[in-house]
Short mmCIF file of C-alpha atoms in Angstrom, two decimals:
data_model
loop_
_atom_site.label_atom_id
_atom_site.label_comp_id
_atom_site.label_asym_id
_atom_site.label_seq_id
_atom_site.Cartn_x
_atom_site.Cartn_y
_atom_site.Cartn_z
CA UNK A 1 49.93 11.94 38.81
CA UNK A 2 46.84 14.05 37.57
CA UNK A 3 46.29 17.32 39.80
CA UNK A 4 45.18 20.96 39.21
CA UNK A 5 48.83 22.84 37.90
CA UNK A 6 48.31 24.97 41.75
CA UNK A 7 48.55 21.00 43.54
CA UNK A 8 51.87 19.32 40.40
CA UNK A 9 55.43 19.15 41.52
CA UNK A 10 58.47 18.32 40.26
CA UNK A 11 58.60 14.76 41.32
CA UNK A 12 55.01 14.24 38.97
CA UNK A 13 56.37 16.53 35.47
CA UNK A 14 59.53 13.85 36.87
CA UNK A 15 56.97 10.87 36.53
CA UNK A 16 56.06 11.50 33.82
CA UNK A 17 58.73 12.72 31.33
CA UNK A 18 60.28 10.09 32.32
CA UNK A 19 58.33 7.56 30.82
CA UNK A 20 57.91 9.16 27.56
CA UNK A 21 59.99 12.63 27.63
CA UNK A 22 63.05 11.00 28.38
CA UNK A 23 62.70 7.59 26.62
CA UNK A 24 61.43 8.92 23.79
CA UNK A 25 64.41 11.56 23.58
CA UNK A 26 66.52 8.13 23.70
CA UNK A 27 64.62 5.94 20.82
CA UNK A 28 65.97 9.03 18.67
CA UNK A 29 69.12 9.07 19.67
CA UNK A 30 69.99 5.53 19.53
CA UNK A 31 68.21 4.94 15.88
CA UNK A 32 70.50 7.42 14.67
CA UNK A 33 73.36 6.02 14.56
CA UNK A 34 71.89 2.20 14.39
CA UNK A 35 68.97 1.98 12.62
CA UNK A 36 70.09 4.49 10.02
CA UNK A 37 67.74 3.64 7.88
CA UNK A 38 64.39 2.89 9.87
CA UNK A 39 61.21 3.07 8.40
CA UNK A 40 58.73 4.80 10.55
CA UNK A 41 59.06 6.22 14.51
CA UNK A 42 56.16 6.38 15.94
CA UNK A 43 54.98 7.75 19.59
CA UNK A 44 51.42 8.47 20.31
CA UNK A 45 50.75 11.06 21.86
CA UNK A 46 47.00 13.31 22.95
CA UNK A 47 44.44 15.20 22.26
CA UNK A 48 45.07 16.96 25.61
CA UNK A 49 48.47 18.42 23.87
CA UNK A 50 46.74 20.50 21.29
CA UNK A 51 43.42 21.48 23.65
CA UNK A 52 44.71 20.77 28.15
CA UNK A 53 43.37 19.63 30.45
CA UNK A 54 44.23 21.69 33.96
CA UNK A 55 44.89 18.49 35.53
CA UNK A 56 47.17 16.35 33.10
CA UNK A 57 49.50 19.55 32.65
CA UNK A 58 52.92 17.03 32.82
CA UNK A 59 50.86 14.71 31.03
CA UNK A 60 50.74 17.35 28.10
CA UNK A 61 54.25 18.52 28.62
CA UNK A 62 56.04 15.30 28.09
CA UNK A 63 53.71 14.10 25.38
CA UNK A 64 54.71 18.12 23.87
CA UNK A 65 58.46 17.07 24.62
CA UNK A 66 58.10 13.43 22.76
CA UNK A 67 55.47 15.97 19.32
CA UNK A 68 58.79 18.49 19.35
CA UNK A 69 61.66 15.31 18.82
CA UNK A 70 59.14 14.32 16.23
CA UNK A 71 59.42 17.95 14.42
CA UNK A 72 62.64 17.28 14.91
CA UNK A 73 63.94 14.44 13.04
CA UNK A 74 61.16 15.75 10.60
CA UNK A 75 63.47 18.81 9.79
CA UNK A 76 66.06 16.48 10.06
CA UNK A 77 64.96 14.44 7.53
CA UNK A 78 64.56 11.03 9.60
CA UNK A 79 60.95 9.22 10.25
CA UNK A 80 58.09 10.48 12.85
CA UNK A 81 54.86 10.20 13.84
CA UNK A 82 53.19 11.55 16.59
CA UNK A 83 49.83 10.67 16.79
CA UNK A 84 47.39 12.51 19.27
CA UNK A 85 44.69 10.13 20.34
CA UNK A 86 41.20 10.73 21.72
CA UNK A 87 39.61 8.57 24.46
CA UNK A 88 39.94 5.34 23.55
CA UNK A 89 38.07 2.81 24.20
CA UNK A 90 38.43 -1.04 24.88
CA UNK A 91 41.62 -1.06 27.34
CA UNK A 92 44.14 1.24 29.36
CA UNK A 93 42.99 4.10 31.62
CA UNK A 94 39.35 4.50 30.79
CA UNK A 95 38.36 1.32 29.61
CA UNK A 96 35.80 1.35 32.72
CA UNK A 97 34.45 4.54 31.27
CA UNK A 98 34.14 3.08 28.01
CA UNK A 99 32.15 0.08 29.54
CA UNK A 100 29.94 1.74 31.83
CA UNK A 101 28.73 4.39 28.34
CA UNK A 102 30.25 3.33 25.25
CA UNK A 103 28.51 6.88 24.30
CA UNK A 104 30.71 8.72 26.56
CA UNK A 105 31.21 12.49 25.65
CA UNK A 106 35.04 13.09 26.61
CA UNK A 107 36.80 16.37 26.33
CA UNK A 108 34.65 16.89 23.33
CA UNK A 109 35.55 13.61 22.77
CA UNK A 110 34.22 10.42 21.87
CA UNK A 111 35.45 6.63 22.15
CA UNK A 112 37.12 5.63 19.51
CA UNK A 113 37.57 2.45 19.94
CA UNK A 114 40.78 0.30 19.89
CA UNK A 115 40.58 -2.11 16.63
CA UNK A 116 39.38 1.97 14.16
CA UNK A 117 42.50 3.00 16.15
CA UNK A 118 44.59 -0.04 14.91
CA UNK A 119 42.97 0.31 11.34
CA UNK A 120 43.79 4.43 11.69
CA UNK A 121 47.28 3.87 12.12
CA UNK A 122 47.59 1.48 9.32
CA UNK A 123 46.42 4.95 7.04
CA UNK A 124 48.63 7.66 9.26
CA UNK A 125 51.39 6.09 8.71
CA UNK A 126 51.58 6.73 4.91
CA UNK A 127 50.31 10.80 6.14
CA UNK A 128 54.20 13.01 6.01
CA UNK A 129 53.18 15.50 8.46
CA UNK A 130 55.26 15.54 12.10
CA UNK A 131 51.79 15.32 14.73
CA UNK A 132 48.42 14.32 13.43
CA UNK A 133 45.12 14.06 15.15
CA UNK A 134 42.63 10.68 15.15
CA UNK A 135 39.50 11.55 17.41
CA UNK A 136 36.07 11.16 17.19
CA UNK A 137 33.92 14.14 18.12
CA UNK A 138 31.25 13.58 20.18
CA UNK A 139 28.25 14.76 19.67
CA UNK A 140 26.21 16.98 22.35
CA UNK A 141 23.72 14.70 23.77
CA UNK A 142 19.79 15.26 24.55
CA UNK A 143 18.05 14.09 27.09
CA UNK A 144 15.21 14.73 29.38
CA UNK A 145 17.95 13.24 31.79
CA UNK A 146 17.74 15.59 35.53
CA UNK A 147 21.92 16.83 36.12
CA UNK A 148 22.47 14.30 38.85
CA UNK A 149 21.17 11.31 36.80
CA UNK A 150 23.57 12.30 34.06
CA UNK A 151 26.33 12.08 36.96
CA UNK A 152 25.68 9.86 38.29
CA UNK A 153 25.82 7.69 35.25
CA UNK A 154 29.24 9.04 34.17
CA UNK A 155 30.09 8.29 37.88
CA UNK A 156 29.00 4.29 37.39
CA UNK A 157 27.02 4.99 40.28
CA UNK A 158 23.85 2.99 39.51
CA UNK A 159 21.63 3.73 43.00
CA UNK A 160 22.40 6.45 45.38
CA UNK A 161 21.60 5.51 48.53
CA UNK A 162 24.48 3.40 48.35
CA UNK A 163 26.99 5.84 48.56
CA UNK A 164 28.19 8.68 50.90
CA UNK A 165 25.64 12.08 49.81
CA UNK A 166 28.39 14.48 51.29
CA UNK A 167 31.12 12.75 49.80
CA UNK A 168 32.72 14.82 47.71
CA UNK A 169 32.90 13.50 43.33
CA UNK A 170 36.71 12.26 44.35
CA UNK A 171 36.82 10.03 47.03
CA UNK A 172 33.61 8.48 45.78
CA UNK A 173 36.20 8.25 42.15
CA UNK A 174 35.75 10.78 39.24
CA UNK A 175 39.85 11.23 38.47
CA UNK A 176 41.20 13.49 36.14
CA UNK A 177 39.70 12.10 32.92
CA UNK A 178 36.14 11.40 34.62
CA UNK A 179 36.76 14.87 35.23
CA UNK A 180 36.41 16.69 32.08
CA UNK A 181 33.75 13.99 30.88
CA UNK A 182 31.58 15.63 34.18
CA UNK A 183 32.98 19.75 32.43
CA UNK A 184 31.74 18.97 28.95
CA UNK A 185 28.14 17.49 30.52
CA UNK A 186 28.23 20.17 32.76
CA UNK A 187 29.21 22.88 30.33
CA UNK A 188 27.04 21.80 26.81
CA UNK A 189 24.76 20.14 27.98
CA UNK A 190 22.98 22.10 31.70
CA UNK A 191 25.07 25.44 30.66
CA UNK A 192 26.81 25.42 34.54
CA UNK A 193 30.67 25.94 34.96
CA UNK A 194 32.83 24.50 37.81
CA UNK A 195 37.26 25.36 37.49
CA UNK A 196 38.43 21.30 38.66
CA UNK A 197 39.04 22.98 41.64
CA UNK A 198 35.41 23.35 42.57
CA UNK A 199 34.44 20.32 41.10
CA UNK A 200 37.07 18.43 43.12
CA UNK A 201 34.87 19.69 45.89
CA UNK A 202 31.56 18.90 44.13
CA UNK A 203 29.69 16.52 46.06
CA UNK A 204 26.24 14.38 44.95
CA UNK A 205 23.88 16.51 48.12
CA UNK A 206 25.41 19.96 46.29
CA UNK A 207 23.93 17.97 42.37
CA UNK A 208 20.72 17.34 44.26
CA UNK A 209 19.86 20.60 46.17
CA UNK A 210 22.02 22.84 42.13
CA UNK A 211 18.62 20.26 40.92
CA UNK A 212 16.05 21.85 42.98
CA UNK A 213 18.08 25.26 41.47
CA UNK A 214 18.13 24.67 38.36
CA UNK A 215 14.45 23.27 38.23
CA UNK A 216 12.75 26.33 39.69
CA UNK A 217 15.17 29.03 37.73
CA UNK A 218 13.47 26.90 34.43
CA UNK A 219 9.99 27.61 35.48
CA UNK A 220 10.79 31.80 34.91
CA UNK A 221 14.58 33.58 36.38
CA UNK A 222 13.46 36.50 36.54
CA UNK A 223 10.20 36.07 39.47
CA UNK A 224 12.18 34.37 41.97
CA UNK A 225 12.95 35.91 44.80
CA UNK A 226 16.41 36.77 45.82
CA UNK A 227 17.80 34.85 48.23
CA UNK A 228 17.85 37.29 51.68
CA UNK A 229 19.53 35.14 54.08
CA UNK A 230 22.66 35.53 52.55
CA UNK A 231 22.57 39.59 54.65
CA UNK A 232 23.09 37.71 57.53
CA UNK A 233 26.69 37.23 55.57
CA UNK A 234 29.56 39.87 56.19
CA UNK A 235 31.01 37.93 53.79
CA UNK A 236 28.63 38.37 51.55
CA UNK A 237 28.64 42.33 51.99
CA UNK A 238 32.56 43.23 52.27
CA UNK A 239 33.56 41.75 49.81
CA UNK A 240 34.84 43.87 46.27
CA UNK A 241 34.00 41.27 43.61
CA UNK A 242 32.05 37.92 44.65
CA UNK A 243 30.81 35.48 41.00
CA UNK A 244 27.74 35.42 40.74
CA UNK A 245 24.55 33.11 40.74
CA UNK A 246 25.55 31.42 44.27
CA UNK A 247 26.00 27.52 44.16
CA UNK A 248 24.26 25.38 46.80
CA UNK A 249 23.49 28.54 49.63
CA UNK A 250 27.44 29.41 49.59
CA UNK A 251 29.80 32.17 48.05
CA UNK A 252 31.95 31.48 45.00
CA UNK A 253 35.53 32.84 44.29
CA UNK A 254 36.16 34.10 41.60
CA UNK A 255 38.54 32.16 38.95
CA UNK A 256 40.82 32.39 36.28
CA UNK A 257 39.00 33.58 33.07
CA UNK A 258 40.90 31.91 31.66
CA UNK A 259 38.43 28.98 31.08
CA UNK A 260 35.25 30.50 30.23
CA UNK A 261 33.88 33.81 28.71
CA UNK A 262 33.42 36.12 31.66
CA UNK A 263 31.38 38.85 32.35
CA UNK A 264 32.03 41.85 34.84
CA UNK A 265 29.32 43.12 36.26
CA UNK A 266 28.39 46.96 38.20
CA UNK A 267 25.15 46.58 40.29
CA UNK A 268 22.97 49.64 40.91
CA UNK A 269 22.50 51.51 43.67
CA UNK A 270 22.14 49.23 46.12
CA UNK A 271 25.88 47.33 45.31
CA UNK A 272 24.97 44.29 46.14
CA UNK A 273 25.80 40.89 43.97
CA UNK A 274 22.56 40.05 45.71
CA UNK A 275 20.09 41.23 43.60
CA UNK A 276 22.54 40.71 39.82
CA UNK A 277 22.31 37.14 41.16
CA UNK A 278 18.89 36.96 38.71
CA UNK A 279 20.15 38.38 36.05
CA UNK A 280 23.63 35.97 36.05
CA UNK A 281 20.97 33.25 35.89
CA UNK A 282 20.43 33.57 32.26
CA UNK A 283 24.02 34.10 31.34
CA UNK A 284 25.78 31.36 30.47
CA UNK A 285 28.60 32.52 31.42
CA UNK A 286 31.46 33.02 34.75
CA UNK A 287 29.90 36.79 35.75
CA UNK A 288 32.09 38.25 38.61
CA UNK A 289 29.59 40.88 40.30
CA UNK A 290 31.01 43.64 41.94
CA UNK A 291 29.89 45.33 45.71
CA UNK A 292 30.23 48.77 46.69
CA UNK A 293 30.95 48.17 50.51
CA UNK A 294 34.27 47.29 50.67
CA UNK A 295 36.49 50.79 52.92
CA UNK A 296 37.82 53.18 49.93
CA UNK A 297 40.51 55.30 50.25
CA UNK A 298 38.67 59.01 51.73
CA UNK A 299 40.86 61.42 49.95
CA UNK A 300 39.57 60.58 46.56
CA UNK A 301 35.78 60.33 45.07
CA UNK A 302 34.10 57.20 46.54
CA UNK A 303 33.11 56.79 43.06
CA UNK A 304 37.07 57.88 41.71
CA UNK A 305 38.28 55.41 44.50
CA UNK A 306 35.93 52.57 43.54
CA UNK A 307 36.75 52.32 40.09
CA UNK A 308 40.50 52.29 40.53
CA UNK A 309 40.24 49.45 42.84
CA UNK A 310 37.71 47.76 40.58
CA UNK A 311 40.42 47.98 37.16
CA UNK A 312 43.45 47.22 39.64
CA UNK A 313 41.20 43.64 40.44
CA UNK A 314 40.45 43.56 36.40
CA UNK A 315 44.18 44.10 35.30
CA UNK A 316 45.66 40.73 37.80
CA UNK A 317 41.88 39.31 35.50
CA UNK A 318 42.91 39.62 32.12
CA UNK A 319 46.00 38.35 29.74
CA UNK A 320 47.83 41.60 28.47
CA UNK A 321 45.62 40.87 25.20
CA UNK A 322 42.44 39.84 26.56
CA UNK A 323 39.64 42.36 26.10
CA UNK A 324 37.01 43.27 29.22
CA UNK A 325 33.39 42.49 29.08
CA UNK A 326 31.73 45.34 31.11
CA UNK A 327 27.74 44.82 31.90
CA UNK A 328 26.47 48.03 34.19
CA UNK A 329 23.16 48.37 35.49
CA UNK A 330 22.38 52.26 36.81
CA UNK A 331 24.31 53.54 39.12
CA UNK A 332 27.13 50.94 37.94
CA UNK A 333 26.02 52.08 34.97
CA UNK A 334 28.77 54.74 35.29
CA UNK A 335 31.12 53.34 37.31
CA UNK A 336 31.11 51.01 34.38
CA UNK A 337 32.24 53.50 31.85
CA UNK A 338 34.48 55.05 33.83
CA UNK A 339 36.67 52.75 34.90
CA UNK A 340 36.83 51.15 31.59
CA UNK A 341 38.18 54.88 30.63
CA UNK A 342 40.57 53.79 33.01
CA UNK A 343 41.57 50.51 31.53
CA UNK A 344 41.79 51.74 27.64
CA UNK A 345 44.54 54.15 29.61
CA UNK A 346 46.73 51.27 30.12
CA UNK A 347 46.08 49.98 26.04
CA UNK A 348 42.94 48.16 27.42
CA UNK A 349 39.74 47.53 24.83
CA UNK A 350 36.42 45.36 25.27
CA UNK A 351 32.88 46.07 25.43
CA UNK A 352 30.10 47.31 27.22
CA UNK A 353 25.97 46.20 27.90
CA UNK A 354 24.36 49.22 30.25
CA UNK A 355 20.44 48.41 31.90
CA UNK A 356 19.27 52.08 31.77
CA UNK A 357 21.71 53.67 33.46
CA UNK A 358 24.46 56.38 31.60
CA UNK A 359 26.94 58.43 33.09
CA UNK A 360 24.25 61.55 32.67
CA UNK A 361 21.72 59.56 34.48
CA UNK A 362 23.42 58.34 37.26
CA UNK A 363 24.16 61.74 38.02
CA UNK A 364 20.70 62.99 38.36
CA UNK A 365 20.62 60.91 41.00
CA UNK A 366 21.66 63.45 43.67
CA UNK A 367 20.17 65.83 42.35
CA UNK A 368 16.75 67.83 43.57
CA UNK A 369 14.10 66.69 40.15
CA UNK A 370 12.16 70.03 40.49
CA UNK A 371 15.74 71.83 39.79
CA UNK A 372 17.81 69.80 37.46
CA UNK A 373 18.83 72.32 34.92
CA UNK A 374 20.16 74.46 37.92
CA UNK A 375 22.85 70.75 39.06
CA UNK A 376 20.80 71.98 43.02
CA UNK A 377 21.77 68.88 44.86
CA UNK A 378 19.78 67.24 46.95
CA UNK A 379 19.10 67.85 51.10
CA UNK A 380 20.62 64.77 52.50
CA UNK A 381 17.60 64.13 53.76
CA UNK A 382 16.35 63.33 50.72
CA UNK A 383 19.32 61.50 49.34
CA UNK A 384 17.96 59.01 52.59
CA UNK A 385 14.53 58.72 50.98
CA UNK A 386 16.07 57.28 48.70
CA UNK A 387 18.45 55.01 49.85
CA UNK A 388 15.78 53.31 51.62
CA UNK A 389 13.34 53.41 49.75
CA UNK A 390 15.64 51.93 46.67
CA UNK A 391 16.95 48.86 49.16
CA UNK A 392 13.55 47.64 50.10
CA UNK A 393 12.88 47.51 46.65
CA UNK A 394 15.83 45.99 45.30
CA UNK A 395 16.30 43.48 47.55
CA UNK A 396 11.47 43.84 48.19
CA UNK A 397 10.21 44.65 45.48
CA UNK A 398 6.54 42.85 46.57
CA UNK A 399 6.34 44.61 49.57
CA UNK A 400 3.33 47.17 49.01
CA UNK A 401 5.65 51.30 49.56
CA UNK A 402 3.12 51.78 52.25
CA UNK A 403 3.62 49.58 54.61
CA UNK A 404 7.31 51.81 54.53
CA UNK A 405 7.24 54.98 52.75
CA UNK A 406 5.98 57.60 54.80
CA UNK A 407 7.49 56.77 58.10
CA UNK A 408 10.96 56.51 56.51
CA UNK A 409 9.48 60.17 55.05
CA UNK A 410 8.24 61.49 58.57
CA UNK A 411 11.22 60.67 60.89
CA UNK A 412 13.62 62.77 61.54
CA UNK A 413 17.68 62.04 61.75
CA UNK A 414 19.11 59.15 59.48
CA UNK A 415 19.56 56.98 62.34
CA UNK A 416 15.23 56.41 62.41
CA UNK A 417 15.62 55.83 58.96
CA UNK A 418 17.48 53.14 59.25
CA UNK A 419 15.80 51.37 62.03
CA UNK A 420 12.80 50.81 59.89
CA UNK A 421 14.72 50.57 56.52
CA UNK A 422 16.15 47.48 58.58
CA UNK A 423 13.00 46.72 60.47
CA UNK A 424 11.98 45.14 57.10
CA UNK A 425 14.81 42.50 56.94
CA UNK A 426 14.79 41.41 61.14
CA UNK A 427 13.32 38.06 60.28
CA UNK A 428 16.29 37.18 57.90
CA UNK A 429 19.15 39.68 59.40
CA UNK A 430 20.52 39.09 62.80
CA UNK A 431 22.66 42.05 62.64
CA UNK A 432 21.44 44.91 62.60
CA UNK A 433 24.15 47.36 63.07
CA UNK A 434 26.43 45.06 59.88
CA UNK A 435 22.95 47.06 57.46
CA UNK A 436 23.54 50.21 58.55
CA UNK A 437 26.98 51.26 57.83
CA UNK A 438 25.91 49.67 54.54
CA UNK A 439 23.55 51.93 54.25
CA UNK A 440 26.34 54.97 55.13
CA UNK A 441 28.30 54.15 52.55
CA UNK A 442 25.86 54.00 50.29
CA UNK A 443 24.53 57.77 51.08
CA UNK A 444 28.49 58.93 51.06
CA UNK A 445 27.82 57.00 46.96
CA UNK A 446 24.59 58.92 46.81
CA UNK A 447 26.32 62.42 47.27
CA UNK A 448 29.84 61.39 45.95
CA UNK A 449 27.79 61.58 42.82
CA UNK A 450 27.21 64.75 42.42
CA UNK A 451 30.53 66.04 43.28
CA UNK A 452 32.31 62.67 41.02
CA UNK A 453 33.65 64.97 38.01
CA UNK A 454 32.94 62.70 35.19
CA UNK A 455 36.51 62.04 32.56
CA UNK A 456 35.65 64.33 28.72
CA UNK A 457 37.91 61.31 27.41
CA UNK A 458 35.77 58.97 24.63
CA UNK A 459 35.58 55.06 24.66
CA UNK A 460 37.65 53.10 22.18
CA UNK A 461 35.26 50.02 23.14
CA UNK A 462 31.73 48.70 22.22
CA UNK A 463 29.05 49.76 23.50
CA UNK A 464 25.58 48.21 24.10
CA UNK A 465 21.88 50.01 26.00
CA UNK A 466 20.18 48.30 26.63
CA UNK A 467 17.37 50.68 28.40
CA UNK A 468 12.69 50.63 29.37
CA UNK A 469 10.71 52.28 26.89
CA UNK A 470 9.84 54.60 29.98
CA UNK A 471 13.77 56.71 31.62
CA UNK A 472 13.62 56.61 35.27
CA UNK A 473 13.46 60.19 35.54
CA UNK A 474 10.48 60.44 32.81
CA UNK A 475 12.80 63.34 31.66
CA UNK A 476 13.25 64.20 27.80
CA UNK A 477 16.92 61.88 27.60
CA UNK A 478 17.91 61.01 24.51
CA UNK A 479 17.44 57.41 22.57
CA UNK A 480 21.39 56.38 23.79
CA UNK A 481 20.64 58.06 27.71
CA UNK A 482 23.17 60.83 25.96
CA UNK A 483 26.38 58.32 25.58
CA UNK A 484 27.16 59.28 22.53
CA UNK A 485 29.48 61.58 25.24
CA UNK A 486 31.42 58.41 26.22
CA UNK A 487 31.90 56.76 22.99
CA UNK A 488 33.94 56.73 20.12
CA UNK A 489 31.44 54.77 17.77
CA UNK A 490 27.73 53.78 17.35
CA UNK A 491 25.79 53.28 20.60
CA UNK A 492 23.67 50.65 20.24
CA UNK A 493 19.71 50.80 21.98
CA UNK A 494 17.92 48.17 23.26
CA UNK A 495 14.54 48.84 24.35
CA UNK A 496 12.47 46.94 26.57
CA UNK A 497 9.01 46.50 26.83
CA UNK A 498 6.43 45.96 29.82
CA UNK A 499 9.84 46.19 32.20
CA UNK A 500 10.40 49.18 34.93
CA UNK A 501 13.69 50.52 35.44
CA UNK A 502 13.34 48.08 38.96
CA UNK A 503 12.54 44.61 36.93
CA UNK A 504 14.81 45.40 33.23
CA UNK A 505 18.23 43.71 34.69
CA UNK A 506 16.18 40.25 35.27
CA UNK A 507 14.37 40.24 32.64
CA UNK A 508 14.82 37.43 29.66
CA UNK A 509 15.52 39.33 27.19
CA UNK A 510 18.35 41.34 28.54
CA UNK A 511 19.92 38.21 29.45
CA UNK A 512 19.54 37.42 25.78
CA UNK A 513 20.27 40.66 23.80
CA UNK A 514 23.35 40.45 25.50
CA UNK A 515 24.03 36.41 24.75
CA UNK A 516 23.44 37.06 21.24
CA UNK A 517 25.82 40.16 21.30
CA UNK A 518 28.58 38.61 18.05
CA UNK A 519 31.08 39.58 20.05
CA UNK A 520 31.42 35.65 21.76
CA UNK A 521 31.60 34.64 18.51
CA UNK A 522 34.83 36.45 18.32
#
């Protein structure tokens, strides 16, 4: 009967409801007539009713009905008690899990042995509440075990060679209760978040590769190269929003923001979620990153079109009362701020972290640095050179600039510059035309920064600026990159030493500043 809500049916709700809710209702009605002097009316509910389980909405609903019956009886002056039990050890559906791992923690709760339940029952029946809980609070276990060992132990699998590594966890015996335990292991011990749907398709082959990725990440996440094999995937480029980091080299679908804290990321000039992976690996949230290469409304300024579209995606994902959380890097700072203004105009509020960028610094992208005061835009040739340099530097940071800069600068037309740029990726990207299309889109975006009129509205949302000691242009911007023009409340500013504009997103301290923000505790 266990399934995600999207796969639940009326029949599955009825089967559970008949044995719990309907049966309790009949006992209630009959006992009122036949046992007017009844001393105790006790039903067994579940802690799932209080905290939820995405795979047991039918079970949670049936228990909730029983609890409402108890509340009604109490209001009528009749005895009634619903006990929300946590995992019970030694009997019932979890007896096998308890036998293989008595110290297991499921949904944050440890096992309460049946003997303890019976002793507790006597005490609970003396209370005068309608609903009461009895659980053993699980403690976070400290262990040196890797993620594969922990999951195999939880499932009672002693020898991985005895199973097919490509079978999914449900095919290997994971039910919804065990799924809760495994989800808890991922989140509390490995800071890794999966939805129930993703757990349904998880295999030990994927877990082994995830273990390898985690081991590599623990060495120095900010030093890892970008996984350039993704550049061959057109899907990787055209999706307006992607979940990062990628798991097992696969694109992850964005999921409900109800299941775990979520932050929306607006990348830099390269416009790819791929370039923000190292930051995402250091954040213990679901990270949904926008990309800039989808088709936009040609009647609008391309930046305005993107902001409108992004705001519509965010509104679809957030609950009506839910605040938004944005991270904007470089060019993404402008897009994050302007998108926030659209959302605030629609009654929303949130929190924004900007990484070495602001609307004012972004406006400089399309300007001639020697004539900034005159607001003179760059010539197309100069914009094209800058795009190629930034694109290559971002995706191939260790490639010496002299290997490509002179050739790009000497090229007399845009097609030649694009060919030189794409040649830098020839060993890892088969479709040269694919990259050319997106370099064209990037060119249009940079040109649009000059003509885009920044909204004069000030935001109520909070803002934190994380910047390099020396700003990107070496120009005399003030400490907050003129962000005070866009925010009602003071902007917090953090400086990180020994980083430049290209490396600051991937530096561990950047993620640390975001993670320690008090907004996550509210």
